[in-house]
mmCIF file of C-alpha atoms in Angstrom:
data_model
loop_
_atom_site.group_PDB
_atom_site.id
_atom_site.type_symbol
_atom_site.label_atom_id
_atom_site.label_comp_id
_atom_site.label_asym_id
_atom_site.label_seq_id
_atom_site.Cartn_x
_atom_site.Cartn_y
_atom_site.Cartn_z
ATOM 1 C CA UNK A 1 130.837 15.042 27.759
ATOM 2 C CA UNK A 2 130.339 12.218 30.309
ATOM 3 C CA UNK A 3 128.972 13.092 33.406
ATOM 4 C CA UNK A 4 131.366 13.600 36.400
ATOM 5 C CA UNK A 5 131.309 10.860 39.155
ATOM 6 C CA UNK A 6 131.623 12.466 42.545
ATOM 7 C CA UNK A 7 133.481 10.602 45.038
ATOM 8 C CA UNK A 8 131.612 9.812 48.459
ATOM 9 C CA UNK A 9 133.500 10.827 51.569
ATOM 10 C CA UNK A 10 133.831 7.060 52.627
ATOM 11 C CA UNK A 11 135.629 5.919 50.114
ATOM 12 C CA UNK A 12 138.571 8.924 51.071
ATOM 13 C CA UNK A 13 138.032 7.959 54.675
ATOM 14 C CA UNK A 14 138.741 4.367 54.769
ATOM 15 C CA UNK A 15 142.181 4.640 53.806
ATOM 16 C CA UNK A 16 143.066 7.546 55.951
ATOM 17 C CA UNK A 17 141.585 5.446 59.001
ATOM 18 C CA UNK A 18 143.689 2.683 57.768
ATOM 19 C CA UNK A 19 146.599 4.990 57.389
ATOM 20 C CA UNK A 20 146.077 5.876 61.044
ATOM 21 C CA UNK A 21 145.829 2.720 62.312
ATOM 22 C CA UNK A 22 149.056 1.505 60.754
ATOM 23 C CA UNK A 23 150.600 4.661 62.336
ATOM 24 C CA UNK A 24 149.085 3.790 66.019
ATOM 25 C CA UNK A 25 150.359 0.223 65.658
ATOM 26 C CA UNK A 26 153.928 1.337 64.394
ATOM 27 C CA UNK A 27 156.591 0.836 66.970
ATOM 28 C CA UNK A 28 158.340 4.368 68.308
ATOM 29 C CA UNK A 29 161.341 4.356 66.274
ATOM 30 C CA UNK A 30 159.789 3.045 62.959
ATOM 31 C CA UNK A 31 157.158 6.033 63.172
ATOM 32 C CA UNK A 32 160.064 8.597 63.986
ATOM 33 C CA UNK A 33 161.524 7.174 60.892
ATOM 34 C CA UNK A 34 158.647 7.314 58.772
ATOM 35 C CA UNK A 35 157.806 10.773 59.981
ATOM 36 C CA UNK A 36 161.136 12.057 59.056
ATOM 37 C CA UNK A 37 160.988 10.125 55.522
ATOM 38 C CA UNK A 38 157.872 11.882 54.921
ATOM 39 C CA UNK A 39 159.272 15.468 56.034
ATOM 40 C CA UNK A 40 161.981 15.189 53.355
ATOM 41 C CA UNK A 41 160.288 13.859 50.326
ATOM 42 C CA UNK A 42 156.844 15.214 48.759
ATOM 43 C CA UNK A 43 153.513 14.359 49.310
ATOM 44 C CA UNK A 44 152.501 10.443 48.280
ATOM 45 C CA UNK A 45 149.521 9.416 46.977
ATOM 46 C CA UNK A 46 146.282 7.676 49.138
ATOM 47 C CA UNK A 47 147.666 4.503 47.260
ATOM 48 C CA UNK A 48 151.151 4.727 48.126
ATOM 49 C CA UNK A 49 150.278 5.246 51.741
ATOM 50 C CA UNK A 50 147.900 2.449 51.823
ATOM 51 C CA UNK A 51 149.721 -0.169 49.787
ATOM 52 C CA UNK A 52 153.132 0.782 50.709
ATOM 53 C CA UNK A 53 155.336 -1.705 53.176
ATOM 54 C CA UNK A 54 155.582 -0.900 56.846
ATOM 55 C CA UNK A 55 159.093 0.579 57.724
ATOM 56 C CA UNK A 56 161.242 -1.747 59.732
ATOM 57 C CA UNK A 57 163.375 -0.244 62.499
ATOM 58 C CA UNK A 58 167.276 -1.479 62.663
ATOM 59 C CA UNK A 59 168.479 -1.833 66.063
ATOM 60 C CA UNK A 60 171.959 -2.307 66.887
ATOM 61 C CA UNK A 61 173.015 -6.330 67.452
ATOM 62 C CA UNK A 62 173.721 -5.271 71.080
ATOM 63 C CA UNK A 63 170.360 -5.368 72.024
ATOM 64 C CA UNK A 64 169.811 -8.477 74.004
ATOM 65 C CA UNK A 65 166.270 -10.543 72.703
ATOM 66 C CA UNK A 66 163.547 -9.449 75.006
ATOM 67 C CA UNK A 67 160.281 -11.219 75.490
ATOM 68 C CA UNK A 68 158.436 -7.754 74.993
ATOM 69 C CA UNK A 69 159.631 -5.861 72.041
ATOM 70 C CA UNK A 70 161.448 -2.996 73.208
ATOM 71 C CA UNK A 71 160.398 -0.491 70.349
ATOM 72 C CA UNK A 72 156.897 -0.011 71.760
ATOM 73 C CA UNK A 73 155.998 2.603 74.055
ATOM 74 C CA UNK A 74 154.385 0.052 76.553
ATOM 75 C CA UNK A 75 157.867 -1.902 76.972
ATOM 76 C CA UNK A 76 159.753 1.963 77.531
ATOM 77 C CA UNK A 77 157.137 2.762 80.071
ATOM 78 C CA UNK A 78 157.333 -0.888 81.736
ATOM 79 C CA UNK A 79 161.260 -0.267 82.257
ATOM 80 C CA UNK A 80 160.824 3.377 83.222
ATOM 81 C CA UNK A 81 158.385 2.299 86.220
ATOM 82 C CA UNK A 82 160.536 -0.557 87.187
ATOM 83 C CA UNK A 83 163.354 1.578 87.557
ATOM 84 C CA UNK A 84 161.413 4.417 89.368
ATOM 85 C CA UNK A 85 160.167 1.897 92.038
ATOM 86 C CA UNK A 86 163.261 0.223 92.861
ATOM 87 C CA UNK A 87 164.839 3.433 93.516
ATOM 88 C CA UNK A 88 161.998 5.272 95.529
ATOM 89 C CA UNK A 89 161.808 3.683 99.162
ATOM 90 C CA UNK A 90 158.925 6.239 99.655
ATOM 91 C CA UNK A 91 155.721 6.731 97.203
ATOM 92 C CA UNK A 92 152.359 7.994 97.533
ATOM 93 C CA UNK A 93 149.489 6.839 95.278
ATOM 94 C CA UNK A 94 147.125 9.671 94.557
ATOM 95 C CA UNK A 95 143.662 9.534 92.662
ATOM 96 C CA UNK A 96 142.949 12.392 89.939
ATOM 97 C CA UNK A 97 140.020 13.106 88.244
ATOM 98 C CA UNK A 98 141.545 14.787 84.692
ATOM 99 C CA UNK A 99 143.651 17.460 86.031
ATOM 100 C CA UNK A 100 144.325 19.952 83.699
ATOM 101 C CA UNK A 101 147.887 21.215 82.544
ATOM 102 C CA UNK A 102 147.703 24.622 84.475
ATOM 103 C CA UNK A 103 146.522 22.774 87.680
ATOM 104 C CA UNK A 104 149.256 20.197 87.278
ATOM 105 C CA UNK A 105 151.662 23.163 86.846
ATOM 106 C CA UNK A 106 150.230 24.920 90.133
ATOM 107 C CA UNK A 107 150.611 21.432 92.103
ATOM 108 C CA UNK A 108 153.952 20.852 91.092
ATOM 109 C CA UNK A 109 154.850 24.387 92.091
ATOM 110 C CA UNK A 110 153.675 24.651 95.500
ATOM 111 C CA UNK A 111 155.032 20.605 96.070
ATOM 112 C CA UNK A 112 158.660 22.182 94.726
ATOM 113 C CA UNK A 113 158.362 24.787 97.320
ATOM 114 C CA UNK A 114 157.538 22.993 99.972
ATOM 115 C CA UNK A 115 160.355 20.397 99.592
ATOM 116 C CA UNK A 116 162.925 23.048 99.333
ATOM 117 C CA UNK A 117 161.653 24.763 102.558
ATOM 118 C CA UNK A 118 162.184 21.392 104.132
ATOM 119 C CA UNK A 119 165.328 20.967 102.689
ATOM 120 C CA UNK A 120 166.396 24.422 104.188
ATOM 121 C CA UNK A 121 165.372 23.579 107.495
ATOM 122 C CA UNK A 122 167.470 20.380 107.585
ATOM 123 C CA UNK A 123 170.397 22.307 106.445
ATOM 124 C CA UNK A 124 169.953 24.912 109.245
ATOM 125 C CA UNK A 125 169.777 22.429 111.793
ATOM 126 C CA UNK A 126 173.235 21.234 110.631
ATOM 127 C CA UNK A 127 171.929 17.611 109.845
ATOM 128 C CA UNK A 128 174.003 15.892 106.835
ATOM 129 C CA UNK A 129 171.027 14.835 104.590
ATOM 130 C CA UNK A 130 171.041 14.850 100.737
ATOM 131 C CA UNK A 131 169.082 17.762 99.288
ATOM 132 C CA UNK A 132 165.785 15.780 98.047
ATOM 133 C CA UNK A 133 163.917 18.350 96.480
ATOM 134 C CA UNK A 134 165.346 18.347 92.699
ATOM 135 C CA UNK A 135 164.160 14.358 93.027
ATOM 136 C CA UNK A 136 160.921 14.306 94.648
ATOM 137 C CA UNK A 137 158.243 14.361 91.454
ATOM 138 C CA UNK A 138 154.673 13.550 91.186
ATOM 139 C CA UNK A 139 153.404 11.972 87.812
ATOM 140 C CA UNK A 140 150.652 10.028 86.249
ATOM 141 C CA UNK A 141 151.212 6.581 85.282
ATOM 142 C CA UNK A 142 149.401 3.774 83.296
ATOM 143 C CA UNK A 143 147.833 1.757 85.945
ATOM 144 C CA UNK A 144 147.995 -1.839 84.068
ATOM 145 C CA UNK A 145 151.833 -1.057 83.228
ATOM 146 C CA UNK A 146 152.740 0.053 86.570
ATOM 147 C CA UNK A 147 150.733 -2.888 88.416
ATOM 148 C CA UNK A 148 153.041 -5.102 86.226
ATOM 149 C CA UNK A 149 156.182 -3.242 87.078
ATOM 150 C CA UNK A 150 155.323 -3.467 90.944
ATOM 151 C CA UNK A 151 155.235 -7.568 90.201
ATOM 152 C CA UNK A 152 158.306 -7.231 88.347
ATOM 153 C CA UNK A 153 159.820 -5.782 91.477
ATOM 154 C CA UNK A 154 158.449 -7.666 94.158
ATOM 155 C CA UNK A 155 158.581 -11.285 92.522
ATOM 156 C CA UNK A 156 161.360 -11.729 90.291
ATOM 157 C CA UNK A 157 164.584 -12.999 91.699
ATOM 158 C CA UNK A 158 167.330 -12.951 88.765
ATOM 159 C CA UNK A 159 169.370 -15.559 90.211
ATOM 160 C CA UNK A 160 166.713 -17.900 91.230
ATOM 161 C CA UNK A 161 165.407 -17.799 87.546
ATOM 162 C CA UNK A 162 168.485 -18.566 86.373
ATOM 163 C CA UNK A 163 168.930 -21.718 88.946
ATOM 164 C CA UNK A 164 165.818 -22.810 87.832
ATOM 165 C CA UNK A 165 166.592 -22.524 84.252
ATOM 166 C CA UNK A 166 169.557 -24.390 84.358
ATOM 167 C CA UNK A 167 167.938 -27.509 86.156
ATOM 168 C CA UNK A 168 166.005 -28.227 83.079
ATOM 169 C CA UNK A 169 167.002 -31.355 81.187
ATOM 170 C CA UNK A 170 168.309 -30.865 77.629
ATOM 171 C CA UNK A 171 168.119 -33.187 75.191
ATOM 172 C CA UNK A 172 171.374 -33.854 73.120
ATOM 173 C CA UNK A 173 171.057 -33.731 69.308
ATOM 174 C CA UNK A 174 172.026 -37.073 67.481
ATOM 175 C CA UNK A 175 173.353 -35.174 65.051
ATOM 176 C CA UNK A 176 176.072 -32.741 66.389
ATOM 177 C CA UNK A 177 176.025 -34.881 69.778
ATOM 178 C CA UNK A 178 175.617 -31.373 71.755
ATOM 179 C CA UNK A 179 173.302 -30.482 74.400
ATOM 180 C CA UNK A 180 170.472 -28.245 72.974
ATOM 181 C CA UNK A 181 170.832 -25.862 75.999
ATOM 182 C CA UNK A 182 173.709 -24.356 73.962
ATOM 183 C CA UNK A 183 171.179 -23.583 71.385
ATOM 184 C CA UNK A 184 169.238 -21.376 73.972
ATOM 185 C CA UNK A 185 172.236 -18.906 74.357
ATOM 186 C CA UNK A 186 171.593 -15.672 72.712
ATOM 187 C CA UNK A 187 168.161 -16.291 72.196
ATOM 188 C CA UNK A 188 164.757 -15.315 74.034
ATOM 189 C CA UNK A 189 164.490 -18.408 76.059
ATOM 190 C CA UNK A 190 168.226 -18.111 77.520
ATOM 191 C CA UNK A 191 167.493 -18.470 81.289
ATOM 192 C CA UNK A 192 170.793 -15.921 81.959
ATOM 193 C CA UNK A 193 168.905 -12.794 80.698
ATOM 194 C CA UNK A 194 167.113 -11.458 83.280
ATOM 195 C CA UNK A 195 166.462 -7.372 82.125
ATOM 196 C CA UNK A 196 162.912 -6.386 82.758
ATOM 197 C CA UNK A 197 161.532 -7.292 79.207
ATOM 198 C CA UNK A 198 163.244 -11.084 79.157
ATOM 199 C CA UNK A 199 161.276 -14.171 78.765
ATOM 200 C CA UNK A 200 162.634 -15.119 82.046
ATOM 201 C CA UNK A 201 160.470 -12.333 83.914
ATOM 202 C CA UNK A 202 157.849 -13.027 81.991
ATOM 203 C CA UNK A 203 157.751 -16.589 83.294
ATOM 204 C CA UNK A 204 158.210 -15.507 86.761
ATOM 205 C CA UNK A 205 155.552 -13.328 87.101
ATOM 206 C CA UNK A 206 152.792 -14.749 84.966
ATOM 207 C CA UNK A 207 151.097 -16.891 87.628
ATOM 208 C CA UNK A 208 151.316 -13.669 90.233
ATOM 209 C CA UNK A 209 148.493 -11.559 88.556
ATOM 210 C CA UNK A 210 146.130 -9.769 90.834
ATOM 211 C CA UNK A 211 148.012 -11.201 93.895
ATOM 212 C CA UNK A 212 149.908 -7.821 94.774
ATOM 213 C CA UNK A 213 148.606 -5.861 97.740
ATOM 214 C CA UNK A 214 148.202 -2.743 95.356
ATOM 215 C CA UNK A 215 146.302 -4.354 92.667
ATOM 216 C CA UNK A 216 142.942 -3.332 93.894
ATOM 217 C CA UNK A 217 143.864 0.446 94.438
ATOM 218 C CA UNK A 218 145.420 0.792 90.899
ATOM 219 C CA UNK A 219 142.109 1.436 89.462
ATOM 220 C CA UNK A 220 141.343 4.558 87.020
ATOM 221 C CA UNK A 221 143.595 7.688 87.091
ATOM 222 C CA UNK A 222 146.493 7.641 89.405
ATOM 223 C CA UNK A 223 149.264 9.718 89.972
ATOM 224 C CA UNK A 224 152.366 8.676 92.098
ATOM 225 C CA UNK A 225 154.523 10.866 94.254
ATOM 226 C CA UNK A 226 157.910 9.483 94.621
ATOM 227 C CA UNK A 227 160.481 10.306 97.250
ATOM 228 C CA UNK A 228 164.115 8.819 96.830
ATOM 229 C CA UNK A 229 164.880 8.690 100.784
ATOM 230 C CA UNK A 230 162.517 7.351 103.655
ATOM 231 C CA UNK A 231 162.277 10.940 104.946
ATOM 232 C CA UNK A 232 158.862 11.427 107.221
ATOM 233 C CA UNK A 233 159.576 15.148 107.170
ATOM 234 C CA UNK A 234 159.170 15.291 103.177
ATOM 235 C CA UNK A 235 156.247 13.453 103.534
ATOM 236 C CA UNK A 236 154.620 15.483 106.344
ATOM 237 C CA UNK A 237 155.195 18.376 104.115
ATOM 238 C CA UNK A 238 154.035 16.762 100.537
ATOM 239 C CA UNK A 239 150.811 15.560 102.368
ATOM 240 C CA UNK A 240 150.212 19.187 103.725
ATOM 241 C CA UNK A 241 150.464 20.595 100.183
ATOM 242 C CA UNK A 242 148.342 17.622 98.379
ATOM 243 C CA UNK A 243 145.990 16.331 100.824
ATOM 244 C CA UNK A 244 146.196 18.158 104.145
ATOM 245 C CA UNK A 245 142.538 17.155 105.117
ATOM 246 C CA UNK A 246 143.242 13.206 104.475
ATOM 247 C CA UNK A 247 145.555 13.085 107.053
ATOM 248 C CA UNK A 248 144.414 15.960 109.569
ATOM 249 C CA UNK A 249 147.470 18.188 108.776
ATOM 250 C CA UNK A 250 146.993 22.256 109.102
ATOM 251 C CA UNK A 251 146.519 23.713 105.721
ATOM 252 C CA UNK A 252 149.192 26.110 104.801
ATOM 253 C CA UNK A 253 148.480 29.928 105.754
ATOM 254 C CA UNK A 254 147.796 32.440 103.267
ATOM 255 C CA UNK A 255 150.549 34.790 104.035
ATOM 256 C CA UNK A 256 153.299 32.201 104.180
ATOM 257 C CA UNK A 257 152.029 30.026 100.772
ATOM 258 C CA UNK A 258 149.792 32.473 98.831
ATOM 259 C CA UNK A 259 150.391 30.341 95.842
ATOM 260 C CA UNK A 260 148.402 27.507 97.590
ATOM 261 C CA UNK A 261 145.330 29.159 97.843
ATOM 262 C CA UNK A 262 145.217 30.551 93.906
ATOM 263 C CA UNK A 263 142.145 29.030 92.186
ATOM 264 C CA UNK A 264 144.191 26.784 89.701
ATOM 265 C CA UNK A 265 145.721 25.368 92.770
ATOM 266 C CA UNK A 266 142.771 24.614 94.771
ATOM 267 C CA UNK A 267 140.715 23.185 91.604
ATOM 268 C CA UNK A 268 143.334 20.963 91.225
ATOM 269 C CA UNK A 269 143.675 19.580 94.672
ATOM 270 C CA UNK A 270 139.859 19.446 94.967
ATOM 271 C CA UNK A 271 140.366 16.604 92.418
ATOM 272 C CA UNK A 272 142.782 14.803 94.203
ATOM 273 C CA UNK A 273 142.322 11.893 97.092
ATOM 274 C CA UNK A 274 145.032 9.971 98.930
ATOM 275 C CA UNK A 275 144.774 6.248 98.444
ATOM 276 C CA UNK A 276 147.871 4.547 99.894
ATOM 277 C CA UNK A 277 151.523 5.023 100.533
ATOM 278 C CA UNK A 278 154.344 2.170 100.271
ATOM 279 C CA UNK A 279 157.540 2.417 102.089
ATOM 280 C CA UNK A 280 160.244 0.024 101.911
ATOM 281 C CA UNK A 281 158.083 -2.659 100.184
ATOM 282 C CA UNK A 282 154.971 -2.263 102.736
ATOM 283 C CA UNK A 283 151.887 -1.131 101.839
ATOM 284 C CA UNK A 284 150.630 1.535 104.429
ATOM 285 C CA UNK A 285 147.124 2.838 104.346
ATOM 286 C CA UNK A 286 146.089 6.569 105.056
ATOM 287 C CA UNK A 287 146.137 6.013 108.890
ATOM 288 C CA UNK A 288 149.657 4.624 108.952
ATOM 289 C CA UNK A 289 150.813 7.418 106.496
ATOM 290 C CA UNK A 290 149.688 9.870 109.111
ATOM 291 C CA UNK A 291 151.338 8.004 111.901
ATOM 292 C CA UNK A 292 154.793 8.344 109.572
ATOM 293 C CA UNK A 293 154.350 11.922 109.528
ATOM 294 C CA UNK A 294 154.060 12.456 113.120
ATOM 295 C CA UNK A 295 157.802 11.403 113.449
ATOM 296 C CA UNK A 296 159.815 14.098 114.892
ATOM 297 C CA UNK A 297 163.125 14.823 113.683
ATOM 298 C CA UNK A 298 163.020 12.549 110.436
ATOM 299 C CA UNK A 299 164.801 8.988 110.382
ATOM 300 C CA UNK A 300 167.435 10.347 113.064
ATOM 301 C CA UNK A 301 164.895 11.028 115.606
ATOM 302 C CA UNK A 302 163.602 7.761 115.024
ATOM 303 C CA UNK A 303 167.012 6.238 115.376
ATOM 304 C CA UNK A 304 167.575 8.174 118.464
ATOM 305 C CA UNK A 305 163.901 6.645 119.903
ATOM 306 C CA UNK A 306 164.978 3.533 118.962
ATOM 307 C CA UNK A 307 168.345 3.649 120.521
ATOM 308 C CA UNK A 308 166.225 5.001 123.989
ATOM 309 C CA UNK A 309 164.001 2.284 124.098
ATOM 310 C CA UNK A 310 166.777 -0.453 123.741
ATOM 311 C CA UNK A 311 168.486 1.507 126.411
ATOM 312 C CA UNK A 312 165.406 1.448 128.625
ATOM 313 C CA UNK A 313 164.893 -2.028 127.879
ATOM 314 C CA UNK A 314 168.295 -2.993 128.831
ATOM 315 C CA UNK A 315 168.473 -1.194 132.133
ATOM 316 C CA UNK A 316 164.976 -2.558 133.248
ATOM 317 C CA UNK A 317 166.287 -6.206 132.128
ATOM 318 C CA UNK A 318 169.332 -5.335 134.294
ATOM 319 C CA UNK A 319 167.253 -3.947 137.428
ATOM 320 C CA UNK A 320 165.316 -7.203 137.232
ATOM 321 C CA UNK A 321 167.945 -9.452 137.191
ATOM 322 C CA UNK A 322 169.849 -7.704 139.959
ATOM 323 C CA UNK A 323 166.664 -7.258 142.146
ATOM 324 C CA UNK A 324 165.990 -10.983 141.749
ATOM 325 C CA UNK A 325 169.822 -12.087 142.783
ATOM 326 C CA UNK A 326 169.440 -9.632 146.105
ATOM 327 C CA UNK A 327 166.194 -11.217 147.023
ATOM 328 C CA UNK A 328 167.653 -14.420 146.657
ATOM 329 C CA UNK A 329 170.809 -13.626 148.466
ATOM 330 C CA UNK A 330 168.816 -12.126 151.386
ATOM 331 C CA UNK A 331 166.456 -15.121 151.623
ATOM 332 C CA UNK A 332 169.411 -17.565 151.855
ATOM 333 C CA UNK A 333 171.468 -15.379 154.498
ATOM 334 C CA UNK A 334 168.154 -15.391 156.543
ATOM 335 C CA UNK A 335 168.076 -19.373 156.067
ATOM 336 C CA UNK A 336 171.564 -19.645 157.161
ATOM 337 C CA UNK A 337 171.048 -17.719 160.415
ATOM 338 C CA UNK A 338 168.122 -19.812 161.317
ATOM 339 C CA UNK A 339 169.704 -23.014 160.874
ATOM 340 C CA UNK A 340 172.804 -21.846 162.812
ATOM 341 C CA UNK A 341 170.453 -20.744 165.723
ATOM 342 C CA UNK A 342 168.881 -24.249 165.774
ATOM 343 C CA UNK A 343 172.243 -26.184 165.472
ATOM 344 C CA UNK A 344 174.064 -24.028 168.229
ATOM 345 C CA UNK A 345 171.388 -22.993 170.536
ATOM 346 C CA UNK A 346 172.464 -20.445 173.553
ATOM 347 C CA UNK A 347 172.677 -21.564 177.056
ATOM 348 C CA UNK A 348 169.833 -20.732 179.369
ATOM 349 C CA UNK A 349 171.655 -18.395 181.489
ATOM 350 C CA UNK A 350 172.925 -16.219 178.968
ATOM 351 C CA UNK A 351 169.374 -15.622 177.937
ATOM 352 C CA UNK A 352 168.417 -15.139 181.412
ATOM 353 C CA UNK A 353 171.311 -12.471 182.271
ATOM 354 C CA UNK A 354 170.822 -10.902 178.826
ATOM 355 C CA UNK A 355 167.058 -10.381 179.826
ATOM 356 C CA UNK A 356 167.906 -9.141 183.060
#
């Protein structure tokens, strides 16, 4: 009887590693397709898994040509981040240190409660403002992809890119006597394509790497608080929950907010630190964010203060111009009287009689 040959563990682990590598590099749709196929078919051998061709995901022809493959998770995150940046005029960046899921759940719960209280207070005052609590979220982001999304939103202009693409000289094909520009229609180099994964976007932001103001801050694990409306009241309530010590706000009381003082919430908040804020395309530091939270009455209060400042400025300008005109009038009148007295002097007898 021939001796049994033992198979070393290294020979088995190599195909498994290769399988994991293939699975990591597969697109999202292809990975789901392969998972569904293995769920319905019996288990395949190691040789079939290692030598079988990679499944190809088929997409409809309505998908526009893209410079970045839309099947990968990075591309989907890029589109998601650009949408968040465009629809969130107020954003707060926080650095976190590996928070657990229980801690994130406790922080989001207290944040949602604080936002609902602000909405209720605004509604009780009779102000016509939409409820923002369901749309205010805090989530972790991939910093490199988020930085690319920031540069796309800040530096890419679709109309300008299409205009520059139309100015590029095109050669004429000697056979068909047609311009080569027509061959770009429907391809990745078509200048009319201006979606976030297009070649035009890639060419527009290729030379802007590292030039955004937030590039130096998006390092390490970062979480982003997004508010879909510029509301100082919601920002103040959010920072009072997330980072009250950083902006000098009073901490929530134990009686009004007992959940904020629980151990999971405090453990999570101790791992958060405020980095910066972004409001209407402008980057604010911690002190400037603190100033925004000090605005009373929200945006309506800020507008009323602006109106009062403009009215006071107009009244001061009016008083200044009016005072200058009055002083000029009195000066001319006094000069007129002096000239009349010099031209028409009174007789000496009248002066003596008057003095007597």
